[in-house]
Amino acid sequence: MKVAVYGRKLSSVLIPYVEELFSEMDNAGFEVVVYEPFYSALKQHSSSSYNYNSFTSAHEIKGKVDFLFSVGGDGTILDTLSLVQESGTPVMGINTGRLGFLSSISKYQISKAIDSLQKGHYTLDVRTLLRLETNRTLFGEVNYALNELTIHKKDSSSMIIIHTYLNGEYLNSYWADGLIISTPTGSTGYSLSCGGPIIMPRSENFVITPIAPHNLNVRPIVVSDKNIVSLEVEGRSQYFLASLDSRSVTIDSSIQLAVRREEFPLNLVRLDNENFMGTLRNKLMWGLDSRN
């Protein structure tokens, strides 16, 4: 089995867990390639010696590995999207961050996770993506997101207006600080913080959630992801922010934006004892009743 390992940062506190990960993979006979900046940090901080091949870009591993290990938090999982792209390579998230909603495998479960991979005791959690289409290139080849597209005012002075259409038919003009179009995965992120609903991962929907709307009658709306959501942005300021997950660019009112469901998904590895409802309760404290 060939696996790739990706991480952003490596602190001294995490060294024992990362060393355990590589030790378990070696014992399992995995062929391992490591993201070069992460590998350099590991060799600098660890007392152990390693002799793995490394990679620096997506084309070196895309479609060439059986699994990709993401070592970090949920933001690191979002980074892996640009590495696996449309290859379908499953991503296993080892959570060394805080919440770990997507990176659901604890750093204390590393041995169990490797054993489960070997025995096939896991499932693939298939997550839909959204794709952004524009009249000018904004995000290069990686014009898709796992969580959301966000349109936001660039400065703190005045709200913006986002005219929104479904398949060319007028939906609404949002007077607000911004607008979020999220996938079911993204419904538990920024959209939820702005009053949006929680959507089950297998739902075929988008959630359109305004950010601090000026009109009290405007609420989040759930639409089918078979729709194409088109946006026109205007405001007193000349420039606005467009974000796909954690990547942001500055746009102006001449940019035409359209969101649709991406043709390929992201596959996340889940151990057999994991499920979305349990994650909601354990990570977000959903339904927690202090009377119990």
mmCIF file of C-alpha atoms in Angstrom:
data_model
loop_
_atom_site.group_PDB
_atom_site.id
_atom_site.type_symbol
_atom_site.label_atom_id
_atom_site.label_comp_id
_atom_site.label_asym_id
_atom_site.label_seq_id
_atom_site.Cartn_x
_atom_site.Cartn_y
_atom_site.Cartn_z
ATOM 1 C CA MET A 1 0.000 0.000 0.000
ATOM 2 C CA LYS A 2 1.350 3.431 -0.956
ATOM 3 C CA VAL A 3 0.375 6.440 1.143
ATOM 4 C CA ALA A 4 1.178 10.150 1.159
ATOM 5 C CA VAL A 5 1.473 12.265 4.307
ATOM 6 C CA TYR A 6 0.633 15.976 4.316
ATOM 7 C CA GLY A 7 0.882 18.499 7.125
ATOM 8 C CA ARG A 8 1.185 22.255 7.540
ATOM 9 C CA LYS A 9 3.023 22.729 10.806
ATOM 10 C CA LEU A 10 4.913 20.541 13.220
ATOM 11 C CA SER A 11 5.438 21.638 16.813
ATOM 12 C CA SER A 12 7.615 19.862 19.347
ATOM 13 C CA VAL A 13 4.493 18.781 21.254
ATOM 14 C CA LEU A 14 3.305 16.760 18.246
ATOM 15 C CA ILE A 15 6.601 15.017 17.504
ATOM 16 C CA PRO A 16 5.788 11.850 19.542
ATOM 17 C CA TYR A 17 2.474 11.364 17.711
ATOM 18 C CA VAL A 18 3.985 11.942 14.274
ATOM 19 C CA GLU A 19 6.821 9.557 15.099
ATOM 20 C CA GLU A 20 4.214 6.992 16.129
ATOM 21 C CA LEU A 21 2.386 7.480 12.827
ATOM 22 C CA PHE A 22 5.498 6.799 10.766
ATOM 23 C CA SER A 23 6.501 3.877 12.985
ATOM 24 C CA GLU A 24 3.081 2.257 12.571
ATOM 25 C CA MET A 25 3.176 2.778 8.801
ATOM 26 C CA ASP A 26 6.646 1.232 8.604
ATOM 27 C CA ASN A 27 5.510 -1.770 10.652
ATOM 28 C CA ALA A 28 2.547 -2.177 8.322
ATOM 29 C CA GLY A 29 4.853 -2.196 5.300
ATOM 30 C CA PHE A 30 3.421 0.954 3.726
ATOM 31 C CA GLU A 31 5.345 2.754 1.010
ATOM 32 C CA VAL A 32 5.392 6.355 2.254
ATOM 33 C CA VAL A 33 5.912 9.720 0.562
ATOM 34 C CA VAL A 34 5.887 12.919 2.628
ATOM 35 C CA TYR A 35 5.123 16.550 1.801
ATOM 36 C CA GLU A 36 8.551 18.187 1.620
ATOM 37 C CA PRO A 37 8.092 21.168 4.027
ATOM 38 C CA PHE A 38 6.501 18.864 6.614
ATOM 39 C CA TYR A 39 9.249 16.283 6.086
ATOM 40 C CA SER A 40 11.969 18.900 6.576
ATOM 41 C CA ALA A 41 10.388 20.025 9.849
ATOM 42 C CA LEU A 42 10.147 16.416 11.019
ATOM 43 C CA LYS A 43 13.827 15.704 10.341
ATOM 44 C CA GLN A 44 14.780 18.928 12.089
ATOM 45 C CA HIS A 45 12.826 18.271 15.288
ATOM 46 C CA SER A 46 12.865 14.479 15.583
ATOM 47 C CA SER A 47 15.688 12.400 17.005
ATOM 48 C CA SER A 48 14.705 9.499 14.744
ATOM 49 C CA SER A 49 16.131 9.051 11.256
ATOM 50 C CA TYR A 50 13.896 8.776 8.194
ATOM 51 C CA ASN A 51 14.463 7.877 4.582
ATOM 52 C CA TYR A 52 11.256 8.578 2.687
ATOM 53 C CA ASN A 53 10.645 10.072 -0.711
ATOM 54 C CA SER A 54 9.028 13.502 -0.673
ATOM 55 C CA PHE A 55 6.659 15.502 -2.864
ATOM 56 C CA THR A 56 5.932 19.186 -3.327
ATOM 57 C CA SER A 57 2.981 19.311 -5.733
ATOM 58 C CA ALA A 58 -0.244 17.541 -6.619
ATOM 59 C CA HIS A 59 0.927 16.026 -9.907
ATOM 60 C CA GLU A 60 3.571 13.966 -8.054
ATOM 61 C CA ILE A 61 0.970 12.011 -6.074
ATOM 62 C CA LYS A 62 -2.388 12.511 -7.818
ATOM 63 C CA GLY A 63 -3.750 9.090 -8.647
ATOM 64 C CA LYS A 64 -0.478 7.451 -7.537
ATOM 65 C CA VAL A 65 -1.211 6.768 -3.853
ATOM 66 C CA ASP A 66 -3.875 4.658 -2.170
ATOM 67 C CA PHE A 67 -4.473 7.035 0.746
ATOM 68 C CA LEU A 68 -3.453 10.514 1.823
ATOM 69 C CA PHE A 69 -2.916 11.193 5.525
ATOM 70 C CA SER A 70 -3.724 14.734 6.630
ATOM 71 C CA VAL A 71 -1.889 15.574 9.866
ATOM 72 C CA GLY A 72 -3.409 18.684 11.445
ATOM 73 C CA GLY A 73 -6.845 20.195 11.873
ATOM 74 C CA ASP A 74 -9.792 20.816 9.588
ATOM 75 C CA GLY A 75 -7.888 23.536 7.726
ATOM 76 C CA THR A 76 -5.283 20.948 6.762
ATOM 77 C CA ILE A 77 -8.048 18.744 5.365
ATOM 78 C CA LEU A 78 -9.134 21.667 3.189
ATOM 79 C CA ASP A 79 -5.561 21.936 1.880
ATOM 80 C CA THR A 80 -5.561 18.297 0.783
ATOM 81 C CA LEU A 81 -8.366 19.045 -1.651
ATOM 82 C CA SER A 82 -5.841 20.720 -3.958
ATOM 83 C CA LEU A 83 -3.594 17.641 -3.737
ATOM 84 C CA VAL A 84 -6.061 14.836 -4.461
ATOM 85 C CA GLN A 85 -8.166 16.931 -6.882
ATOM 86 C CA GLU A 86 -10.374 14.694 -9.049
ATOM 87 C CA SER A 87 -8.344 11.512 -8.377
ATOM 88 C CA GLY A 88 -10.714 10.215 -5.703
ATOM 89 C CA THR A 89 -7.823 9.321 -3.377
ATOM 90 C CA PRO A 90 -9.293 8.825 0.126
ATOM 91 C CA VAL A 91 -8.111 11.255 2.802
ATOM 92 C CA MET A 92 -7.624 10.154 6.408
ATOM 93 C CA GLY A 93 -7.484 13.072 8.838
ATOM 94 C CA ILE A 94 -5.311 12.681 11.949
ATOM 95 C CA ASN A 95 -6.501 15.476 14.218
ATOM 96 C CA THR A 96 -3.703 17.382 15.926
ATOM 97 C CA GLY A 97 -5.669 20.634 15.928
ATOM 98 C CA ARG A 98 -8.567 21.802 18.068
ATOM 99 C CA LEU A 99 -12.062 20.840 16.931
ATOM 100 C CA GLY A 100 -11.298 18.139 14.398
ATOM 101 C CA PHE A 101 -14.760 17.984 12.849
ATOM 102 C CA LEU A 102 -13.436 16.694 9.515
ATOM 103 C CA SER A 103 -10.116 15.373 10.845
ATOM 104 C CA SER A 104 -12.008 12.971 13.023
ATOM 105 C CA ILE A 105 -9.270 10.508 14.019
ATOM 106 C CA SER A 106 -7.642 11.441 17.307
ATOM 107 C CA LYS A 107 -3.871 11.444 17.645
ATOM 108 C CA TYR A 108 -4.438 8.797 20.304
ATOM 109 C CA GLN A 109 -6.050 6.477 17.709
ATOM 110 C CA ILE A 110 -3.119 6.277 15.286
ATOM 111 C CA SER A 111 -2.368 2.598 15.866
ATOM 112 C CA LYS A 112 -6.044 1.695 15.554
ATOM 113 C CA ALA A 113 -6.377 3.745 12.352
ATOM 114 C CA ILE A 114 -3.460 1.990 10.640
ATOM 115 C CA ASP A 115 -4.789 -1.404 11.708
ATOM 116 C CA SER A 116 -8.241 -0.529 10.368
ATOM 117 C CA LEU A 117 -6.782 0.460 7.006
ATOM 118 C CA GLN A 118 -4.935 -2.834 6.736
ATOM 119 C CA LYS A 119 -8.017 -4.871 7.611
ATOM 120 C CA GLY A 120 -10.409 -2.791 5.511
ATOM 121 C CA HIS A 121 -12.420 -1.802 8.581
ATOM 122 C CA TYR A 122 -13.401 1.650 7.376
ATOM 123 C CA THR A 123 -15.945 3.418 5.213
ATOM 124 C CA LEU A 124 -15.638 6.260 2.729
ATOM 125 C CA ASP A 125 -17.551 9.388 3.648
ATOM 126 C CA VAL A 126 -18.294 10.920 0.246
ATOM 127 C CA ARG A 127 -18.534 14.720 0.445
ATOM 128 C CA THR A 128 -19.849 16.860 -2.398
ATOM 129 C CA LEU A 129 -17.924 19.909 -3.562
ATOM 130 C CA LEU A 130 -19.024 23.155 -5.162
ATOM 131 C CA ARG A 131 -17.393 24.710 -8.205
ATOM 132 C CA LEU A 132 -17.034 28.423 -8.905
ATOM 133 C CA GLU A 133 -17.257 29.580 -12.512
ATOM 134 C CA THR A 134 -16.239 33.131 -13.401
ATOM 135 C CA ASN A 135 -15.654 35.254 -16.470
ATOM 136 C CA ARG A 136 -12.061 35.777 -15.311
ATOM 137 C CA THR A 137 -9.705 33.297 -13.656
ATOM 138 C CA LEU A 138 -9.663 33.787 -9.882
ATOM 139 C CA PHE A 139 -8.473 30.567 -8.261
ATOM 140 C CA GLY A 140 -6.540 28.843 -11.034
ATOM 141 C CA GLU A 141 -7.205 25.147 -11.531
ATOM 142 C CA VAL A 142 -8.509 24.657 -7.989
ATOM 143 C CA ASN A 143 -11.772 26.543 -8.464
ATOM 144 C CA TYR A 144 -13.737 24.285 -6.133
ATOM 145 C CA ALA A 145 -14.387 24.076 -2.406
ATOM 146 C CA LEU A 146 -15.430 21.572 0.227
ATOM 147 C CA ASN A 147 -17.132 24.049 2.565
ATOM 148 C CA GLU A 148 -18.309 27.224 0.910
ATOM 149 C CA LEU A 149 -18.014 30.207 -1.364
ATOM 150 C CA THR A 150 -18.193 33.457 0.582
ATOM 151 C CA ILE A 151 -18.716 36.921 -0.872
ATOM 152 C CA HIS A 152 -17.844 39.605 1.669
ATOM 153 C CA LYS A 153 -17.326 43.337 1.819
ATOM 154 C CA LYS A 154 -13.648 44.256 1.732
ATOM 155 C CA ASP A 155 -13.659 47.168 4.135
ATOM 156 C CA SER A 156 -15.625 47.864 7.301
ATOM 157 C CA SER A 157 -17.576 50.892 6.121
ATOM 158 C CA SER A 158 -20.754 49.852 4.327
ATOM 159 C CA MET A 159 -22.743 46.790 3.364
ATOM 160 C CA ILE A 160 -22.869 45.325 -0.134
ATOM 161 C CA ILE A 161 -25.688 44.095 -2.358
ATOM 162 C CA ILE A 162 -25.560 40.592 -3.814
ATOM 163 C CA HIS A 163 -28.151 39.946 -6.527
ATOM 164 C CA THR A 164 -28.813 36.214 -6.580
ATOM 165 C CA TYR A 165 -30.353 34.008 -9.284
ATOM 166 C CA LEU A 166 -31.243 30.308 -9.508
ATOM 167 C CA ASN A 167 -30.848 28.967 -13.045
ATOM 168 C CA GLY A 168 -31.241 32.516 -14.337
ATOM 169 C CA GLU A 169 -34.391 33.246 -12.331
ATOM 170 C CA TYR A 170 -34.226 36.043 -9.773
ATOM 171 C CA LEU A 171 -34.131 34.846 -6.152
ATOM 172 C CA ASN A 172 -33.264 37.860 -4.010
ATOM 173 C CA SER A 173 -31.016 40.870 -3.542
ATOM 174 C CA TYR A 174 -29.158 40.533 -0.251
ATOM 175 C CA TRP A 175 -28.244 43.793 1.498
ATOM 176 C CA ALA A 176 -25.672 42.465 3.934
ATOM 177 C CA ASP A 177 -22.030 42.225 4.923
ATOM 178 C CA GLY A 178 -21.808 39.228 2.629
ATOM 179 C CA LEU A 179 -23.294 35.950 1.445
ATOM 180 C CA ILE A 180 -22.318 32.310 1.987
ATOM 181 C CA ILE A 181 -23.130 29.478 -0.392
ATOM 182 C CA SER A 182 -22.243 26.283 1.413
ATOM 183 C CA THR A 183 -22.252 22.570 0.761
ATOM 184 C CA PRO A 184 -23.711 20.140 3.315
ATOM 185 C CA THR A 185 -20.184 19.833 4.739
ATOM 186 C CA GLY A 186 -19.901 23.613 4.995
ATOM 187 C CA SER A 187 -23.279 23.866 6.711
ATOM 188 C CA THR A 188 -21.571 23.130 10.049
ATOM 189 C CA GLY A 189 -18.968 25.865 9.501
ATOM 190 C CA TYR A 190 -19.261 29.568 8.716
ATOM 191 C CA SER A 191 -22.872 29.202 7.580
ATOM 192 C CA LEU A 192 -23.872 27.706 10.937
ATOM 193 C CA SER A 193 -22.217 30.627 12.748
ATOM 194 C CA CYS A 194 -24.387 32.984 10.689
ATOM 195 C CA GLY A 195 -27.634 31.211 11.548
ATOM 196 C CA GLY A 196 -27.758 28.618 8.788
ATOM 197 C CA PRO A 197 -29.158 25.096 9.297
ATOM 198 C CA ILE A 198 -27.222 21.856 9.700
ATOM 199 C CA ILE A 199 -27.518 19.710 6.567
ATOM 200 C CA MET A 200 -26.793 15.976 6.549
ATOM 201 C CA PRO A 201 -23.658 15.172 4.507
ATOM 202 C CA ARG A 202 -25.424 13.062 1.857
ATOM 203 C CA SER A 203 -28.045 15.742 1.173
ATOM 204 C CA GLU A 204 -27.937 17.112 -2.361
ATOM 205 C CA ASN A 205 -28.312 20.748 -1.375
ATOM 206 C CA PHE A 206 -26.699 24.144 -1.122
ATOM 207 C CA VAL A 207 -27.391 26.524 1.754
ATOM 208 C CA ILE A 208 -27.533 30.238 0.914
ATOM 209 C CA THR A 209 -26.871 32.194 4.109
ATOM 210 C CA PRO A 210 -26.616 35.996 4.383
ATOM 211 C CA ILE A 211 -24.002 37.518 6.681
ATOM 212 C CA ALA A 212 -25.501 40.208 8.942
ATOM 213 C CA PRO A 213 -28.398 41.050 6.576
ATOM 214 C CA HIS A 214 -29.968 44.499 6.791
ATOM 215 C CA ASN A 215 -33.464 43.108 6.192
ATOM 216 C CA LEU A 216 -34.937 41.174 9.128
ATOM 217 C CA ASN A 217 -37.172 39.198 6.751
ATOM 218 C CA VAL A 218 -34.195 37.556 5.032
ATOM 219 C CA ARG A 219 -33.275 34.110 6.295
ATOM 220 C CA PRO A 220 -31.038 31.268 5.069
ATOM 221 C CA ILE A 221 -32.552 29.125 2.337
ATOM 222 C CA VAL A 222 -31.831 25.538 1.291
ATOM 223 C CA VAL A 223 -31.843 24.833 -2.448
ATOM 224 C CA SER A 224 -31.087 21.783 -4.561
ATOM 225 C CA ASP A 225 -27.480 21.501 -5.708
ATOM 226 C CA LYS A 226 -28.852 20.777 -9.176
ATOM 227 C CA ASN A 227 -29.313 24.555 -9.415
ATOM 228 C CA ILE A 228 -26.750 26.993 -10.776
ATOM 229 C CA VAL A 229 -26.514 29.913 -8.350
ATOM 230 C CA SER A 230 -25.443 33.134 -10.090
ATOM 231 C CA LEU A 231 -24.298 36.242 -8.244
ATOM 232 C CA GLU A 232 -23.868 39.910 -9.116
ATOM 233 C CA VAL A 233 -22.181 42.104 -6.504
ATOM 234 C CA GLU A 234 -22.354 45.865 -6.078
ATOM 235 C CA GLY A 235 -21.739 48.409 -3.351
ATOM 236 C CA ARG A 236 -20.259 51.773 -2.488
ATOM 237 C CA SER A 237 -16.800 50.251 -2.371
ATOM 238 C CA GLN A 238 -15.214 49.231 -5.660
ATOM 239 C CA TYR A 239 -13.769 45.976 -4.365
ATOM 240 C CA PHE A 240 -15.080 42.890 -2.551
ATOM 241 C CA LEU A 241 -13.691 39.606 -1.256
ATOM 242 C CA ALA A 242 -14.445 36.188 -2.738
ATOM 243 C CA SER A 243 -13.340 33.145 -0.732
ATOM 244 C CA LEU A 244 -13.305 29.446 -1.547
ATOM 245 C CA ASP A 245 -12.839 27.785 1.823
ATOM 246 C CA SER A 246 -9.656 29.415 3.185
ATOM 247 C CA ARG A 247 -8.454 30.986 -0.084
ATOM 248 C CA SER A 248 -9.450 34.598 -0.798
ATOM 249 C CA VAL A 249 -9.109 36.990 -3.726
ATOM 250 C CA THR A 250 -10.217 40.566 -4.334
ATOM 251 C CA ILE A 251 -12.893 41.073 -6.986
ATOM 252 C CA ASP A 252 -14.861 43.984 -8.410
ATOM 253 C CA SER A 253 -18.404 44.325 -9.732
ATOM 254 C CA SER A 254 -17.373 43.293 -13.260
ATOM 255 C CA ILE A 255 -16.738 39.711 -12.095
ATOM 256 C CA GLN A 256 -19.571 37.321 -12.942
ATOM 257 C CA LEU A 257 -19.941 34.478 -10.449
ATOM 258 C CA ALA A 258 -21.773 31.176 -10.796
ATOM 259 C CA VAL A 259 -21.787 28.243 -8.375
ATOM 260 C CA ARG A 260 -22.677 24.682 -9.252
ATOM 261 C CA ARG A 261 -22.029 21.216 -7.863
ATOM 262 C CA GLU A 262 -18.609 19.863 -8.792
ATOM 263 C CA GLU A 263 -18.552 16.653 -10.823
ATOM 264 C CA PHE A 264 -16.249 14.830 -8.399
ATOM 265 C CA PRO A 265 -16.373 14.505 -4.571
ATOM 266 C CA LEU A 266 -13.841 14.314 -1.750
ATOM 267 C CA ASN A 267 -13.587 10.920 -0.056
ATOM 268 C CA LEU A 268 -12.900 11.010 3.685
ATOM 269 C CA VAL A 269 -11.920 7.852 5.572
ATOM 270 C CA ARG A 270 -14.089 7.029 8.580
ATOM 271 C CA LEU A 271 -13.436 4.240 11.042
ATOM 272 C CA ASP A 272 -16.312 1.808 11.472
ATOM 273 C CA ASN A 273 -17.423 3.269 14.811
ATOM 274 C CA GLU A 274 -17.780 6.840 13.493
ATOM 275 C CA ASN A 275 -20.959 8.555 12.277
ATOM 276 C CA PHE A 276 -22.082 12.109 11.580
ATOM 277 C CA MET A 277 -24.663 12.281 14.376
ATOM 278 C CA GLY A 278 -22.102 11.196 16.940
ATOM 279 C CA THR A 279 -19.651 13.786 15.650
ATOM 280 C CA LEU A 280 -22.319 16.500 15.980
ATOM 281 C CA ARG A 281 -22.910 15.586 19.595
ATOM 282 C CA ASN A 282 -19.270 15.086 20.557
ATOM 283 C CA LYS A 283 -17.655 17.972 18.674
ATOM 284 C CA LEU A 284 -20.381 20.647 18.468
ATOM 285 C CA MET A 285 -22.272 19.593 21.608
ATOM 286 C CA TRP A 286 -25.419 19.486 19.460
ATOM 287 C CA GLY A 287 -28.506 18.683 21.517
ATOM 288 C CA LEU A 288 -26.596 18.943 24.784
ATOM 289 C CA ASP A 289 -29.037 19.329 27.653
ATOM 290 C CA SER A 290 -27.447 20.698 30.823
ATOM 291 C CA ARG A 291 -30.338 19.222 32.830
ATOM 292 C CA ASN A 292 -29.044 15.683 32.206
#
